[in-house]
Amino acid sequence: MLKNDKKLNYYFGIYIAFLCFCSIYFLSTSYDHFSNNAISEWLINYQGGFVRRGFFGEFFAQISLFIKIPLREVIVNFLYLIFFIYYISIFLFIKNIQKNYFIIIALLSPLFLIWPIAEREALGRKELLIFLAFIFFSYIYNYLSFRLLLIILIFIYTPILLTHEIAIFYLPFFYIVLFFKIEKINLERIILIIFSSIFFLFIIYIIYNSKMSSIELELMCSNIEKIFNEKCGLGAYFLDKDIEVYLNELGPKPTHLLRNLLIFFIGYIFLIFLIFFSKFNETKNIIFSIFNYQLVMIFLFLPTIIPFFIAVDWGRWFNISYTMLLLFYLFCFKNKIISFNKTNKIFFYLSKKFSKNKTILFLSIFLICFTWNPKAVYNEDIGSIPIYRILAKLHKHL
């Protein structure tokens, strides 16, 4: 563990503030462009009937009508607020965690906070709601009972599922947090878990069977244009399509697969180290006394692979998967659910190397974290030196 946590928090705070500023500034320069697919996703609403991904869009539509502010302005101001809350929450979430070299490099991974800024078409996407929901859930974990946590999970996650169905693959992270509350299994808890699971599956069933007809899609887009003076974006035109349309877009070649495997191994490498070097502390929890920590993390990781087989946005799937795994890991470490296995020879050797030779440490951070990033779509080449490109864009616009 590193001794000067205050200094680390100071530098990490500057990094977070920089990313928050970039997020808000870059969105402010592009939100009014029709080609901004992130904003277009938030425009989807129920003006043509019930449809998947439309919950928040309808909420914003009603606010726009009530306060007589353009719909796009309502959405972008909501995103400014979300950015601010998200980055502050990340800083507070990490602030009191005793850090080591592996945690620092994992936090700076190009798959984590910096990715949507490096790939600006991903800026302001709906997965921010999943991340914020998990951080909020982690904060209230120590203050509420199992029953209350489950009730809150239903209330906060249902709107997220109705905003983007991809959220179902990250629901297990919340369930595992819930399971940490269980010391003894009783009938009431089993019934509550079964009931909530059936409820979420029912929501997904409704979403899956709510494909818009071409007439409903035309009506929604017509109302968006007539009432709000907006146009449906790319995302809306997939609402009347079957999943086969998404699957037909996929066709990765061996070179694409190799490139994305390298993205996984390099981007995840220090998070993998953290998981490999950790173990459950002694616990009264009957479930986790059976499994080791690595098995639990594999269980959580597997559903996050499914989106890679459904849609082409592999950069986003890497970002969401990595963010959820890292946040979950930090939650476990922060709540003393896990601890480092300091007797591990690899952990001891790398820690000693980093501690004695700061050049190796800084070179590792620079090469692993700041020289590359994955692009949004699986068949695109690797992006180079994201921090330079971000600074260059800032210099160009300011």
Coordinates of C-alpha atoms in Angstrom, one line a residue:
M1 CA 0.0 0.0 0.0
L2 CA 1.1 3.6 -0.7
K3 CA 1.7 5.9 2.2
N4 CA 0.9 9.3 0.7
D5 CA -2.8 8.9 0.0
K6 CA -3.5 12.6 0.4
K7 CA -1.1 13.5 -2.4
L8 CA -2.5 10.7 -4.6
N9 CA -6.1 11.9 -4.0
Y10 CA -5.0 15.5 -4.9
Y11 CA -3.6 14.4 -8.3
F12 CA -6.5 12.1 -8.9
G13 CA -8.9 14.9 -8.1
I14 CA -7.1 17.1 -10.7
Y15 CA -7.5 14.2 -13.3
I16 CA -11.2 13.8 -12.4
A17 CA -11.8 17.6 -12.7
F18 CA -10.0 17.6 -16.1
L19 CA -12.2 14.8 -17.4
C20 CA -15.3 16.4 -16.1
F21 CA -14.5 19.7 -17.7
C22 CA -13.7 17.9 -21.0
S23 CA -16.9 15.9 -20.9
I24 CA -19.0 19.0 -20.4
Y25 CA -17.1 21.2 -22.8
F26 CA -17.0 18.7 -25.7
L27 CA -20.7 17.9 -25.3
S28 CA -21.4 21.6 -25.4
T29 CA -19.7 21.9 -28.8
S30 CA -21.5 19.0 -30.4
Y31 CA -24.9 18.4 -28.8
D32 CA -26.8 20.5 -31.4
H33 CA -25.4 18.5 -34.3
F34 CA -27.8 16.1 -35.9
S35 CA -25.0 13.6 -36.2
N36 CA -24.6 13.3 -32.4
N37 CA -26.0 9.8 -31.9
A38 CA -25.7 10.0 -28.1
I39 CA -28.2 12.9 -28.0
S40 CA -30.4 11.2 -30.6
E41 CA -30.7 8.1 -28.4
W42 CA -32.1 10.3 -25.6
L43 CA -34.7 11.7 -28.0
I44 CA -36.5 8.3 -28.3
N45 CA -39.8 8.6 -26.5
Y46 CA -43.4 7.3 -26.3
Q47 CA -44.9 9.8 -28.8
G48 CA -45.6 7.0 -31.2
G49 CA -46.6 4.4 -28.5
F50 CA -44.6 2.3 -26.0
V51 CA -41.1 1.4 -27.2
R52 CA -37.9 0.2 -25.7
R53 CA -35.4 2.9 -24.8
G54 CA -38.1 5.5 -24.5
F55 CA -38.5 6.1 -20.8
F56 CA -36.2 9.0 -20.2
G57 CA -36.9 10.4 -23.6
E58 CA -40.6 10.7 -22.7
F59 CA -39.7 12.2 -19.3
F60 CA -37.6 14.9 -21.1
A61 CA -40.3 15.5 -23.6
Q62 CA -42.9 16.2 -20.9
I63 CA -40.4 18.5 -19.1
S64 CA -39.7 20.3 -22.4
L65 CA -43.5 20.9 -22.9
F66 CA -44.1 21.9 -19.3
I67 CA -41.2 24.5 -19.0
K68 CA -41.2 25.4 -22.7
I69 CA -37.5 24.8 -23.2
P70 CA -36.3 23.0 -26.4
L71 CA -36.1 19.3 -25.9
R72 CA -32.4 19.1 -26.9
E73 CA -31.6 21.8 -24.3
V74 CA -33.4 19.7 -21.6
I75 CA -31.3 16.6 -22.5
V76 CA -28.0 18.4 -22.6
N77 CA -28.5 20.1 -19.3
F78 CA -29.5 16.8 -17.7
L79 CA -26.2 15.3 -19.1
Y80 CA -24.2 18.2 -17.7
L81 CA -25.7 17.4 -14.3
I82 CA -25.1 13.7 -14.7
F83 CA -21.4 14.3 -15.7
F84 CA -20.9 16.5 -12.6
I85 CA -22.5 14.0 -10.2
Y86 CA -20.8 11.0 -11.8
Y87 CA -17.2 12.4 -11.6
I88 CA -17.8 13.7 -8.1
S89 CA -19.2 10.3 -7.1
I90 CA -16.2 8.5 -8.6
F91 CA -13.8 10.7 -6.7
L92 CA -15.6 10.3 -3.4
F93 CA -16.0 6.5 -4.0
I94 CA -12.2 6.1 -4.5
K95 CA -11.0 8.8 -2.1
N96 CA -10.9 6.7 1.1
I97 CA -9.6 3.5 -0.5
Q98 CA -6.0 2.7 0.4
K99 CA -4.3 2.5 -2.9
N100 CA -1.5 0.5 -4.4
Y101 CA 0.3 0.6 -7.7
F102 CA -2.1 -1.9 -9.3
I103 CA -5.2 0.1 -8.3
I104 CA -3.6 3.3 -9.7
I105 CA -2.9 1.8 -13.1
A106 CA -6.4 0.1 -13.1
L107 CA -8.0 3.5 -12.5
L108 CA -6.1 5.1 -15.4
S109 CA -6.9 2.3 -17.9
P110 CA -8.0 3.7 -21.3
L111 CA -11.1 1.5 -20.9
F112 CA -12.3 3.4 -17.9
L113 CA -13.0 7.2 -17.4
I114 CA -11.0 8.6 -20.3
W115 CA -12.5 6.4 -23.0
P116 CA -15.7 8.3 -23.8
I117 CA -13.8 11.5 -24.0
A118 CA -11.2 10.0 -26.3
E119 CA -14.1 8.6 -28.4
R120 CA -16.5 11.5 -28.4
E121 CA -19.3 9.7 -30.1
A122 CA -19.6 7.7 -26.9
L123 CA -19.9 10.8 -24.8
G124 CA -23.2 11.1 -22.9
R125 CA -24.4 7.6 -23.6
K126 CA -27.1 5.9 -21.4
E127 CA -24.7 3.6 -19.6
L128 CA -23.8 6.5 -17.4
L129 CA -27.0 5.7 -15.5
I130 CA -25.8 2.1 -14.9
F131 CA -22.5 3.4 -13.4
L132 CA -24.2 6.0 -11.2
A133 CA -26.8 3.5 -10.0
F134 CA -24.1 1.1 -8.9
I135 CA -22.2 3.8 -7.1
F136 CA -25.4 4.9 -5.3
F137 CA -26.2 1.3 -4.5
S138 CA -22.7 0.9 -3.0
Y139 CA -23.1 4.0 -0.8
I140 CA -26.4 2.8 0.7
Y141 CA -25.2 -0.8 1.1
N142 CA -24.0 -0.3 4.7
Y143 CA -27.0 1.6 5.9
L144 CA -30.0 -0.5 4.7
S145 CA -31.3 -4.0 5.2
F146 CA -31.4 -6.6 2.5
R147 CA -35.2 -6.0 2.0
L148 CA -34.8 -2.3 1.6
L149 CA -31.9 -2.6 -0.8
L150 CA -33.9 -4.9 -3.0
I151 CA -36.9 -2.5 -3.1
I152 CA -34.5 0.3 -4.0
L153 CA -32.9 -1.8 -6.7
I154 CA -36.3 -2.4 -8.3
F155 CA -37.1 1.3 -8.2
I156 CA -33.8 2.5 -9.6
Y157 CA -33.1 -0.2 -12.2
T158 CA -36.5 -0.5 -13.8
P159 CA -36.2 3.0 -15.4
I160 CA -32.7 2.1 -16.5
L161 CA -33.9 -1.1 -18.3
L162 CA -36.7 1.0 -19.9
T163 CA -34.0 3.4 -21.1
H164 CA -31.7 0.8 -22.5
E165 CA -32.3 -3.0 -22.5
I166 CA -28.5 -3.7 -22.5
A167 CA -28.6 -2.9 -18.7
I168 CA -29.9 -6.4 -18.0
F169 CA -26.4 -7.9 -18.5
Y170 CA -25.0 -5.7 -15.7
L171 CA -27.8 -6.5 -13.2
P172 CA -25.8 -9.4 -11.6
F173 CA -23.4 -6.9 -10.1
F174 CA -26.2 -5.5 -8.0
Y175 CA -27.5 -8.9 -7.1
I176 CA -24.1 -10.0 -5.8
V177 CA -23.9 -6.8 -3.7
L178 CA -27.3 -7.8 -2.3
F179 CA -26.0 -11.4 -1.6
F180 CA -23.2 -10.0 0.6
K181 CA -26.0 -9.0 3.0
I182 CA -27.1 -12.6 3.5
E183 CA -25.6 -14.4 6.4
K184 CA -28.4 -16.9 6.7
I185 CA -30.7 -18.0 3.9
N186 CA -34.4 -17.9 4.9
L187 CA -37.7 -18.3 3.1
E188 CA -38.5 -14.6 3.0
R189 CA -35.2 -13.8 1.2
I190 CA -35.6 -16.6 -1.3
I191 CA -39.1 -15.4 -2.1
L192 CA -37.9 -11.8 -2.5
I193 CA -35.0 -12.8 -4.8
I194 CA -37.3 -15.0 -6.9
F195 CA -40.0 -12.2 -7.1
S196 CA -37.5 -9.5 -8.1
S197 CA -35.9 -11.8 -10.7
I198 CA -39.3 -12.6 -12.2
F199 CA -40.1 -8.9 -12.2
F200 CA -36.9 -7.9 -14.1
L201 CA -37.4 -10.8 -16.6
F202 CA -40.9 -9.6 -17.2
I203 CA -39.7 -6.1 -17.9
I204 CA -37.2 -7.6 -20.4
Y205 CA -39.9 -9.7 -22.0
I206 CA -42.1 -6.6 -22.5
I207 CA -39.2 -4.7 -24.0
Y208 CA -38.2 -7.5 -26.3
N209 CA -41.8 -7.8 -27.5
S210 CA -42.3 -4.1 -28.0
K211 CA -40.9 -3.7 -31.4
M212 CA -42.3 -0.6 -33.1
S213 CA -44.2 -1.0 -36.3
S214 CA -43.1 1.2 -39.2
I215 CA -46.3 3.3 -38.7
E216 CA -45.6 3.9 -35.0
L217 CA -42.0 4.8 -35.8
E218 CA -43.1 7.3 -38.4
L219 CA -45.6 8.7 -35.9
M220 CA -43.0 9.1 -33.2
C221 CA -40.5 10.8 -35.6
S222 CA -43.3 13.0 -37.0
N223 CA -44.4 14.1 -33.5
I224 CA -40.7 14.7 -32.5
E225 CA -40.4 17.0 -35.6
K226 CA -43.7 18.8 -35.3
I227 CA -43.8 19.3 -31.5
F228 CA -40.1 19.6 -30.6
N229 CA -38.6 20.7 -33.9
E230 CA -36.2 17.7 -33.8
K231 CA -35.4 14.8 -36.0
C232 CA -35.1 11.1 -35.2
G233 CA -31.5 10.0 -35.1
L234 CA -29.8 6.8 -36.1
G235 CA -30.9 4.9 -33.0
A236 CA -34.6 5.5 -33.6
Y237 CA -34.5 3.8 -37.0
F238 CA -33.5 0.5 -35.4
L239 CA -36.6 0.4 -33.2
D240 CA -38.7 -1.4 -35.8
K241 CA -36.0 -3.9 -36.5
D242 CA -35.5 -7.5 -35.2
I243 CA -32.3 -8.5 -33.4
E244 CA -31.3 -10.3 -36.6
V245 CA -30.5 -6.9 -38.1
Y246 CA -28.0 -6.2 -35.4
L247 CA -26.5 -9.7 -35.8
N248 CA -26.2 -9.3 -39.5
E249 CA -24.0 -6.2 -39.0
L250 CA -21.4 -8.4 -37.2
G251 CA -18.8 -10.2 -39.2
P252 CA -15.4 -9.9 -37.4
K253 CA -12.4 -11.1 -39.3
P254 CA -9.5 -12.9 -37.6
T255 CA -7.6 -9.6 -37.5
H256 CA -10.5 -7.9 -35.8
L257 CA -10.7 -10.7 -33.2
L258 CA -6.9 -10.6 -32.6
R259 CA -7.0 -6.8 -32.2
N260 CA -9.9 -6.9 -29.7
L261 CA -8.3 -9.7 -27.7
L262 CA -5.2 -7.5 -27.3
I263 CA -7.4 -4.6 -26.2
F264 CA -8.9 -6.9 -23.6
F265 CA -5.6 -8.2 -22.2
I266 CA -3.7 -4.9 -22.2
G267 CA -6.7 -2.9 -21.0
Y268 CA -7.7 -5.3 -18.3
I269 CA -4.3 -6.5 -17.3
F270 CA -3.9 -4.7 -13.9
L271 CA -7.6 -5.3 -13.0
I272 CA -6.9 -9.0 -13.7
F273 CA -3.9 -8.7 -11.4
L274 CA -6.0 -7.1 -8.7
I275 CA -8.6 -9.9 -8.9
F276 CA -5.9 -12.6 -9.1
F277 CA -4.1 -11.2 -6.0
S278 CA -7.3 -10.9 -3.9
K279 CA -9.2 -13.2 -1.7
F280 CA -12.4 -13.2 0.4
N281 CA -11.9 -12.3 4.0
E282 CA -13.4 -14.6 6.6
T283 CA -17.1 -14.2 6.2
K284 CA -20.3 -15.5 7.8
N285 CA -22.0 -15.3 4.4
I286 CA -23.1 -18.8 3.6
I287 CA -22.9 -18.2 -0.2
F288 CA -19.4 -16.8 -0.4
S289 CA -18.0 -19.2 2.0
I290 CA -18.4 -21.8 -0.8
F291 CA -16.9 -19.8 -3.7
N292 CA -13.6 -18.0 -4.1
Y293 CA -13.4 -14.4 -5.2
Q294 CA -12.0 -15.2 -8.7
L295 CA -15.0 -17.4 -9.5
V296 CA -17.4 -14.7 -8.5
M297 CA -15.7 -12.2 -10.8
I298 CA -15.8 -14.7 -13.7
F299 CA -19.5 -15.1 -13.0
L300 CA -20.0 -11.4 -13.2
F301 CA -17.8 -11.0 -16.3
L302 CA -19.5 -13.6 -18.5
P303 CA -22.8 -11.8 -19.0
T304 CA -20.9 -8.7 -20.1
I305 CA -19.5 -10.6 -23.0
I306 CA -23.0 -11.2 -24.5
P307 CA -23.3 -7.6 -26.1
F308 CA -20.2 -8.4 -28.2
F309 CA -22.2 -11.1 -29.9
I310 CA -25.2 -8.7 -30.5
A311 CA -23.9 -5.3 -31.7
V312 CA -20.9 -3.7 -33.3
D313 CA -20.1 -1.2 -30.6
W314 CA -17.3 -3.2 -29.0
G315 CA -15.6 -0.1 -27.6
R316 CA -18.7 0.7 -25.5
W317 CA -19.0 -2.9 -24.3
F318 CA -15.3 -2.9 -23.2
N319 CA -15.9 0.4 -21.4
I320 CA -19.1 -0.8 -19.6
S321 CA -17.7 -4.2 -18.7
Y322 CA -14.4 -2.8 -17.4
T323 CA -16.1 0.0 -15.5
M324 CA -18.6 -2.3 -13.7
L325 CA -15.9 -4.9 -12.9
L326 CA -13.5 -2.2 -11.5
L327 CA -16.3 -0.5 -9.5
F328 CA -17.4 -3.8 -8.1
Y329 CA -13.8 -4.7 -7.1
L330 CA -13.3 -1.3 -5.4
F331 CA -16.6 -1.8 -3.6
C332 CA -15.4 -5.1 -2.2
F333 CA -12.0 -3.7 -1.2
K334 CA -13.5 -0.6 0.4
N335 CA -15.9 -2.7 2.5
K336 CA -13.2 -5.1 3.5
I337 CA -15.0 -8.0 1.8
I338 CA -11.7 -8.9 0.2
S339 CA -8.1 -8.3 0.9
F340 CA -4.8 -8.6 -1.0
N341 CA -2.9 -11.9 -0.9
K342 CA 0.4 -10.2 -0.1
T343 CA 2.2 -13.6 -0.1
N344 CA 1.7 -13.9 -3.9
K345 CA 5.2 -13.9 -5.5
I346 CA 4.1 -11.9 -8.6
F347 CA 2.4 -9.2 -6.4
F348 CA 5.5 -8.9 -4.2
Y349 CA 7.9 -8.8 -7.2
L350 CA 6.0 -6.1 -9.2
S351 CA 5.3 -4.0 -6.1
K352 CA 9.0 -4.1 -5.2
K353 CA 9.9 -3.2 -8.8
F354 CA 7.5 -0.2 -8.9
S355 CA 8.5 0.9 -5.5
K356 CA 12.3 0.9 -6.2
N357 CA 12.2 2.1 -9.8
K358 CA 9.8 4.9 -10.4
T359 CA 10.9 5.0 -14.1
I360 CA 9.4 1.6 -14.6
L361 CA 6.3 2.7 -12.8
F362 CA 5.8 5.9 -14.9
L363 CA 6.7 4.1 -18.1
S364 CA 4.2 1.3 -17.4
I365 CA 1.5 3.9 -16.6
F366 CA 2.2 5.9 -19.8
L367 CA 2.4 2.9 -22.1
I368 CA -0.6 1.0 -20.7
C369 CA -2.9 4.0 -20.0
F370 CA -2.1 6.9 -22.3
T371 CA -0.7 5.7 -25.6
W372 CA -3.8 4.0 -27.0
N373 CA -7.6 3.4 -26.8
P374 CA -10.1 1.2 -28.5
K375 CA -12.4 2.8 -31.1
A376 CA -16.1 2.6 -30.8
V377 CA -16.7 -0.1 -33.5
Y378 CA -15.0 -3.5 -33.5
N379 CA -13.5 -3.2 -37.1
E380 CA -11.8 0.2 -36.5
D381 CA -8.1 0.5 -35.8
I382 CA -6.7 1.4 -32.4
G383 CA -6.7 5.1 -31.4
S384 CA -3.4 6.6 -30.6
I385 CA -2.3 8.8 -27.6
P386 CA -5.8 9.8 -26.4
I387 CA -4.5 12.4 -23.9
Y388 CA -2.7 14.2 -26.7
R389 CA -5.8 14.1 -29.0
I390 CA -8.0 15.4 -26.1
L391 CA -5.6 18.3 -25.5
A392 CA -5.3 19.1 -29.2
K393 CA -9.1 19.2 -29.5
L394 CA -9.3 21.5 -26.5
H395 CA -6.7 23.8 -28.0
K396 CA -8.5 23.9 -31.3
H397 CA -11.9 24.8 -29.7
L398 CA -10.8 27.2 -27.0

